[in-house]
Amino acid sequence: MITKDKIDSFIDKIPPTPKALKETLSLLNIGELTKAAKVAESDLALKAYLKNIVNKPIYGFKNEVTDISQIFGILGVSLSQQTVYNYIITLLSPAKWSLFKLSSKTFYELQANLSKKWELILKHLEIDNKDIYSAISLLPSSVIVAEALFCEKIDDVTLLRTTKSLDFNTILIRLCGIGLFDICEQIAIKWEMGELVPQILQASSGLKPAEDEKINLLGKWMHLLLFYELSQPMFIKAGLNDFVDFQIDYVEDIYEEFASLMEIE
């Protein structure tokens, strides 16, 4: 159904980071918000995406924010970098979703929700690190990877999922010996996203705990955040609630703390 060659082909087709975006990220990495905003202005698609994302209700702005310098100034370096990475991830998304009942609007909603809640988690954990902030931007790429690999085999996937109750990640591992998070790790490496990003993402699968306690802790929080977000009505309707298998034993020690932070009753 799905072969390792198909996965390799998918990874090979991932485009390099566009020049303007690479320059924007480089400037953000050294804290040059004003210069980064000026470069970002030259990419009209990025400009439109930034305006769309930061004016969503979850960001809490009373008045519409349209100026890129103002957007970067409000977000700060870490969140600006994270948001640019969010945009890069959208470059991989399909024009039309088949496997999942998503649209560009609902996918952007997923990105915005994960980003803001990850910010809340990192502030709670008193962590201020640009790479760790950016790590969350790669998580939705796992949804894009699943769509790309499985969309042509929807009937076969549906049969596997209904008869054996398998999630997409488990199906891929059984077929090819490689999971969605392994592929996302390759994306992070290809886009030079910083060595912490793929490590945290792999830990967030719940299947490959990290040896480093700090990375493993972040992986637990990200694992819980992913399942919390995908259990929201909008994403259940999109078919994402059984996306990957929830590893409850992995996150048991932080569950109450997570529930308190997210105000889950």
mmCIF file of C-alpha atoms in Angstrom, residues 35-265:
data_model
loop_
_atom_site.group_PDB
_atom_site.id
_atom_site.type_symbol
_atom_site.label_atom_id
_atom_site.label_comp_id
_atom_site.label_asym_id
_atom_site.label_seq_id
_atom_site.Cartn_x
_atom_site.Cartn_y
_atom_site.Cartn_z
ATOM 1 C CA LYS A 35 15.038 44.224 9.541
ATOM 2 C CA ALA A 36 13.222 40.876 9.586
ATOM 3 C CA ALA A 37 9.869 42.617 9.141
ATOM 4 C CA LYS A 38 11.219 44.567 6.173
ATOM 5 C CA VAL A 39 12.320 41.334 4.441
ATOM 6 C CA ALA A 40 9.037 39.603 5.341
ATOM 7 C CA GLU A 41 7.134 42.454 3.655
ATOM 8 C CA SER A 42 8.609 41.349 0.307
ATOM 9 C CA ASP A 43 6.877 37.963 0.518
ATOM 10 C CA LEU A 44 3.215 38.777 -0.113
ATOM 11 C CA ALA A 45 2.005 35.278 0.765
ATOM 12 C CA LEU A 46 3.856 35.360 4.106
ATOM 13 C CA LYS A 47 2.493 38.845 4.769
ATOM 14 C CA ALA A 48 -1.089 37.669 4.159
ATOM 15 C CA TYR A 49 -0.552 34.598 6.348
ATOM 16 C CA LEU A 50 0.826 36.640 9.273
ATOM 17 C CA LYS A 51 -2.143 39.015 9.137
ATOM 18 C CA ASN A 52 -4.567 36.087 8.969
ATOM 19 C CA ILE A 53 -3.037 34.183 11.887
ATOM 20 C CA VAL A 54 -2.441 36.958 14.422
ATOM 21 C CA ASN A 55 -5.915 38.419 13.963
ATOM 22 C CA LYS A 56 -7.593 35.178 15.020
ATOM 23 C CA PRO A 57 -9.603 35.467 18.289
ATOM 24 C CA ILE A 58 -7.160 33.271 20.238
ATOM 25 C CA TYR A 59 -4.499 36.008 19.920
ATOM 26 C CA GLY A 60 -6.823 38.452 21.671
ATOM 27 C CA PHE A 61 -6.186 41.672 19.708
ATOM 28 C CA LYS A 62 -9.111 44.104 19.939
ATOM 29 C CA ASN A 63 -8.227 45.901 16.704
ATOM 30 C CA GLU A 64 -6.976 44.343 13.481
ATOM 31 C CA VAL A 65 -3.192 44.342 13.181
ATOM 32 C CA THR A 66 -1.946 44.636 9.585
ATOM 33 C CA ASP A 67 1.582 46.103 9.708
ATOM 34 C CA ILE A 68 4.308 43.411 9.714
ATOM 35 C CA SER A 69 6.650 45.505 11.880
ATOM 36 C CA GLN A 70 3.846 45.890 14.400
ATOM 37 C CA ILE A 71 3.040 42.160 14.246
ATOM 38 C CA PHE A 72 6.673 41.182 14.878
ATOM 39 C CA GLY A 73 6.956 43.825 17.596
ATOM 40 C CA ILE A 74 3.897 42.488 19.416
ATOM 41 C CA LEU A 75 4.909 38.832 19.063
ATOM 42 C CA GLY A 76 8.561 39.281 19.975
ATOM 43 C CA VAL A 77 11.465 37.283 18.558
ATOM 44 C CA SER A 78 10.521 33.744 19.653
ATOM 45 C CA LEU A 79 6.866 33.917 18.601
ATOM 46 C CA SER A 80 7.698 35.714 15.336
ATOM 47 C CA GLN A 81 10.141 32.946 14.440
ATOM 48 C CA GLN A 82 7.578 30.307 15.399
ATOM 49 C CA THR A 83 4.932 31.977 13.220
ATOM 50 C CA VAL A 84 7.248 32.125 10.191
ATOM 51 C CA TYR A 85 7.912 28.400 10.617
ATOM 52 C CA ASN A 86 4.148 27.866 10.819
ATOM 53 C CA TYR A 87 3.878 29.568 7.446
ATOM 54 C CA ILE A 88 6.623 27.390 5.936
ATOM 55 C CA ILE A 89 4.705 24.289 7.067
ATOM 56 C CA THR A 90 1.646 25.507 5.132
ATOM 57 C CA LEU A 91 3.727 25.406 1.930
ATOM 58 C CA LEU A 92 3.510 21.606 2.196
ATOM 59 C CA SER A 93 -0.252 21.518 2.717
ATOM 60 C CA PRO A 94 -2.484 20.270 -0.121
ATOM 61 C CA ALA A 95 -4.675 22.582 -2.180
ATOM 62 C CA LYS A 96 -7.563 20.273 -1.345
ATOM 63 C CA TRP A 97 -7.775 17.876 1.596
ATOM 64 C CA SER A 98 -9.130 14.374 0.923
ATOM 65 C CA LEU A 99 -8.264 12.133 3.863
ATOM 66 C CA PHE A 100 -9.110 14.682 6.547
ATOM 67 C CA LYS A 101 -12.060 17.049 6.386
ATOM 68 C CA LEU A 102 -9.870 20.125 6.634
ATOM 69 C CA SER A 103 -9.545 23.412 4.759
ATOM 70 C CA SER A 104 -6.827 26.048 4.829
ATOM 71 C CA LYS A 105 -8.954 27.909 7.385
ATOM 72 C CA THR A 106 -9.280 24.979 9.810
ATOM 73 C CA PHE A 107 -5.607 24.038 9.360
ATOM 74 C CA TYR A 108 -4.588 27.618 10.225
ATOM 75 C CA GLU A 109 -6.893 27.354 13.237
ATOM 76 C CA LEU A 110 -5.046 24.226 14.370
ATOM 77 C CA GLN A 111 -1.708 25.997 13.987
ATOM 78 C CA ALA A 112 -2.858 29.079 15.901
ATOM 79 C CA ASN A 113 -4.385 27.041 18.743
ATOM 80 C CA LEU A 114 -1.311 24.855 19.174
ATOM 81 C CA SER A 115 1.021 27.864 19.050
ATOM 82 C CA LYS A 116 -0.804 29.920 21.670
ATOM 83 C CA LYS A 117 -1.239 26.969 24.025
ATOM 84 C CA TRP A 118 2.409 25.985 23.606
ATOM 85 C CA GLU A 119 3.322 29.552 24.548
ATOM 86 C CA LEU A 120 1.155 29.183 27.672
ATOM 87 C CA ILE A 121 2.917 25.918 28.547
ATOM 88 C CA LEU A 122 6.420 27.344 28.071
ATOM 89 C CA LYS A 123 5.619 30.378 30.216
ATOM 90 C CA HIS A 124 4.264 28.009 32.877
ATOM 91 C CA LEU A 125 7.502 25.990 32.713
ATOM 92 C CA GLU A 126 9.528 29.247 32.682
ATOM 93 C CA ILE A 127 11.255 28.348 29.420
ATOM 94 C CA ASP A 128 12.379 31.036 26.967
ATOM 95 C CA ASN A 129 14.152 29.428 24.031
ATOM 96 C CA LYS A 130 13.500 30.242 20.367
ATOM 97 C CA ASP A 131 14.042 26.681 19.135
ATOM 98 C CA ILE A 132 11.704 25.245 21.770
ATOM 99 C CA TYR A 133 9.044 27.811 20.844
ATOM 100 C CA SER A 134 9.467 26.842 17.172
ATOM 101 C CA ALA A 135 9.185 23.101 17.872
ATOM 102 C CA ILE A 136 5.379 23.289 18.012
ATOM 103 C CA SER A 137 5.228 24.615 14.446
ATOM 104 C CA LEU A 138 6.399 21.245 13.132
ATOM 105 C CA LEU A 139 3.672 19.239 14.882
ATOM 106 C CA PRO A 140 0.910 19.995 12.310
ATOM 107 C CA SER A 141 3.259 18.796 9.568
ATOM 108 C CA SER A 142 2.503 15.258 10.778
ATOM 109 C CA VAL A 143 -1.101 15.823 9.631
ATOM 110 C CA ILE A 144 0.127 16.967 6.203
ATOM 111 C CA VAL A 145 2.411 13.930 5.924
ATOM 112 C CA ALA A 146 -0.481 11.556 6.722
ATOM 113 C CA GLU A 147 -2.667 13.289 4.132
ATOM 114 C CA ALA A 148 0.043 13.070 1.472
ATOM 115 C CA LEU A 149 0.841 9.396 2.062
ATOM 116 C CA PHE A 150 -2.636 8.013 2.661
ATOM 117 C CA CYS A 151 -4.963 10.153 0.525
ATOM 118 C CA GLU A 152 -4.744 7.853 -2.517
ATOM 119 C CA LYS A 153 -5.526 4.780 -0.393
ATOM 120 C CA ILE A 154 -8.486 6.057 1.618
ATOM 121 C CA ASP A 155 -10.559 2.866 1.238
ATOM 122 C CA ASP A 156 -7.673 0.624 2.345
ATOM 123 C CA VAL A 157 -6.890 2.904 5.281
ATOM 124 C CA THR A 158 -10.529 3.005 6.349
ATOM 125 C CA LEU A 159 -10.664 -0.802 6.291
ATOM 126 C CA LEU A 160 -7.518 -1.108 8.413
ATOM 127 C CA ARG A 161 -8.747 1.461 10.893
ATOM 128 C CA THR A 162 -12.224 -0.026 11.307
ATOM 129 C CA THR A 163 -11.271 -3.718 11.423
ATOM 130 C CA LYS A 164 -8.121 -3.393 13.524
ATOM 131 C CA SER A 165 -8.678 -0.020 15.254
ATOM 132 C CA LEU A 166 -5.306 1.301 14.135
ATOM 133 C CA ASP A 167 -4.240 4.944 14.094
ATOM 134 C CA PHE A 168 -2.402 6.421 11.087
ATOM 135 C CA ASN A 169 0.991 6.423 12.796
ATOM 136 C CA THR A 170 0.740 2.733 13.738
ATOM 137 C CA ILE A 171 -0.385 1.804 10.211
ATOM 138 C CA LEU A 172 2.646 3.564 8.731
ATOM 139 C CA ILE A 173 5.070 1.965 11.206
ATOM 140 C CA ARG A 174 3.673 -1.510 10.461
ATOM 141 C CA LEU A 175 3.869 -0.981 6.706
ATOM 142 C CA CYS A 176 7.250 0.719 6.433
ATOM 143 C CA GLY A 177 8.978 0.627 9.806
ATOM 144 C CA ILE A 178 8.929 4.424 9.918
ATOM 145 C CA GLY A 179 6.371 6.686 11.596
ATOM 146 C CA LEU A 180 4.899 10.115 10.963
ATOM 147 C CA PHE A 181 7.172 11.704 13.553
ATOM 148 C CA ASP A 182 10.264 10.176 11.904
ATOM 149 C CA ILE A 183 9.270 11.880 8.658
ATOM 150 C CA CYS A 184 8.654 15.178 10.457
ATOM 151 C CA GLU A 185 12.137 14.851 11.944
ATOM 152 C CA GLN A 186 13.514 14.680 8.396
ATOM 153 C CA ILE A 187 11.569 17.847 7.525
ATOM 154 C CA ALA A 188 13.089 19.650 10.530
ATOM 155 C CA ILE A 189 16.593 18.574 9.527
ATOM 156 C CA LYS A 190 16.053 19.559 5.887
ATOM 157 C CA TRP A 191 14.865 23.005 6.956
ATOM 158 C CA GLU A 192 17.677 23.418 9.518
ATOM 159 C CA MET A 193 15.222 24.083 12.329
ATOM 160 C CA GLY A 194 17.698 23.585 15.190
ATOM 161 C CA GLU A 195 18.686 20.304 16.830
ATOM 162 C CA LEU A 196 16.197 20.574 19.714
ATOM 163 C CA VAL A 197 13.172 20.645 17.381
ATOM 164 C CA PRO A 198 13.306 17.065 16.030
ATOM 165 C CA GLN A 199 14.277 15.726 19.467
ATOM 166 C CA ILE A 200 11.227 17.273 21.148
ATOM 167 C CA LEU A 201 8.972 16.198 18.297
ATOM 168 C CA GLN A 202 10.143 12.574 18.488
ATOM 169 C CA ALA A 203 9.542 12.549 22.246
ATOM 170 C CA SER A 204 6.053 13.989 21.667
ATOM 171 C CA SER A 205 5.080 10.835 19.756
ATOM 172 C CA GLY A 206 4.998 9.082 23.132
ATOM 173 C CA LEU A 207 6.813 6.135 21.545
ATOM 174 C CA LYS A 208 10.415 7.357 21.706
ATOM 175 C CA PRO A 209 11.077 8.990 25.101
ATOM 176 C CA ALA A 210 14.203 11.136 25.129
ATOM 177 C CA GLU A 211 17.152 10.362 27.385
ATOM 178 C CA ASP A 212 17.438 14.051 28.234
ATOM 179 C CA GLU A 213 14.916 14.742 31.030
ATOM 180 C CA LYS A 214 14.174 18.298 29.895
ATOM 181 C CA ILE A 215 13.437 17.227 26.307
ATOM 182 C CA ASN A 216 11.364 14.306 27.554
ATOM 183 C CA LEU A 217 9.310 16.631 29.775
ATOM 184 C CA LEU A 218 8.636 18.928 26.813
ATOM 185 C CA GLY A 219 7.694 15.866 24.755
ATOM 186 C CA LYS A 220 5.109 14.901 27.382
ATOM 187 C CA TRP A 221 3.544 18.365 27.374
ATOM 188 C CA MET A 222 3.464 18.407 23.570
ATOM 189 C CA HIS A 223 1.933 14.906 23.446
ATOM 190 C CA LEU A 224 -0.861 15.987 25.783
ATOM 191 C CA LEU A 225 -1.366 19.255 23.923
ATOM 192 C CA LEU A 226 -1.722 17.426 20.606
ATOM 193 C CA PHE A 227 -4.417 15.125 21.975
ATOM 194 C CA TYR A 228 -6.190 17.895 23.822
ATOM 195 C CA GLU A 229 -6.387 20.007 20.667
ATOM 196 C CA LEU A 230 -7.372 17.153 18.349
ATOM 197 C CA SER A 231 -10.202 16.216 20.713
ATOM 198 C CA GLN A 232 -11.892 19.588 20.132
ATOM 199 C CA PRO A 233 -15.189 19.293 18.158
ATOM 200 C CA MET A 234 -13.803 21.012 15.044
ATOM 201 C CA PHE A 235 -10.970 18.498 14.710
ATOM 202 C CA ILE A 236 -13.015 15.458 15.700
ATOM 203 C CA LYS A 237 -15.296 16.410 12.806
ATOM 204 C CA ALA A 238 -12.221 16.598 10.561
ATOM 205 C CA GLY A 239 -11.296 13.016 11.496
ATOM 206 C CA LEU A 240 -8.194 13.881 13.509
ATOM 207 C CA ASN A 241 -9.172 12.454 16.901
ATOM 208 C CA ASP A 242 -7.728 9.004 16.060
ATOM 209 C CA PHE A 243 -4.707 10.451 14.319
ATOM 210 C CA VAL A 244 -2.062 8.898 16.587
ATOM 211 C CA ASP A 245 -2.296 6.614 19.616
ATOM 212 C CA PHE A 246 -2.552 8.353 22.988
ATOM 213 C CA GLN A 247 0.193 7.083 25.330
ATOM 214 C CA ILE A 248 -1.494 7.724 28.662
ATOM 215 C CA ASP A 249 1.237 6.068 30.754
ATOM 216 C CA TYR A 250 3.837 8.381 29.218
ATOM 217 C CA VAL A 251 2.067 11.556 30.366
ATOM 218 C CA GLU A 252 0.466 10.331 33.582
ATOM 219 C CA ASP A 253 2.836 12.269 35.861
ATOM 220 C CA ILE A 254 1.961 15.664 34.326
ATOM 221 C CA TYR A 255 -1.691 15.139 33.415
ATOM 222 C CA GLU A 256 -3.189 16.953 36.428
ATOM 223 C CA GLU A 257 -0.819 19.887 35.975
ATOM 224 C CA PHE A 258 -1.743 20.078 32.278
ATOM 225 C CA ALA A 259 -5.470 19.876 33.056
ATOM 226 C CA SER A 260 -5.138 22.682 35.599
ATOM 227 C CA LEU A 261 -3.223 24.912 33.167
ATOM 228 C CA MET A 262 -5.767 24.346 30.384
ATOM 229 C CA GLU A 263 -8.621 24.731 32.886
ATOM 230 C CA ILE A 264 -10.032 21.307 32.020
ATOM 231 C CA GLU A 265 -12.757 20.308 34.441
#
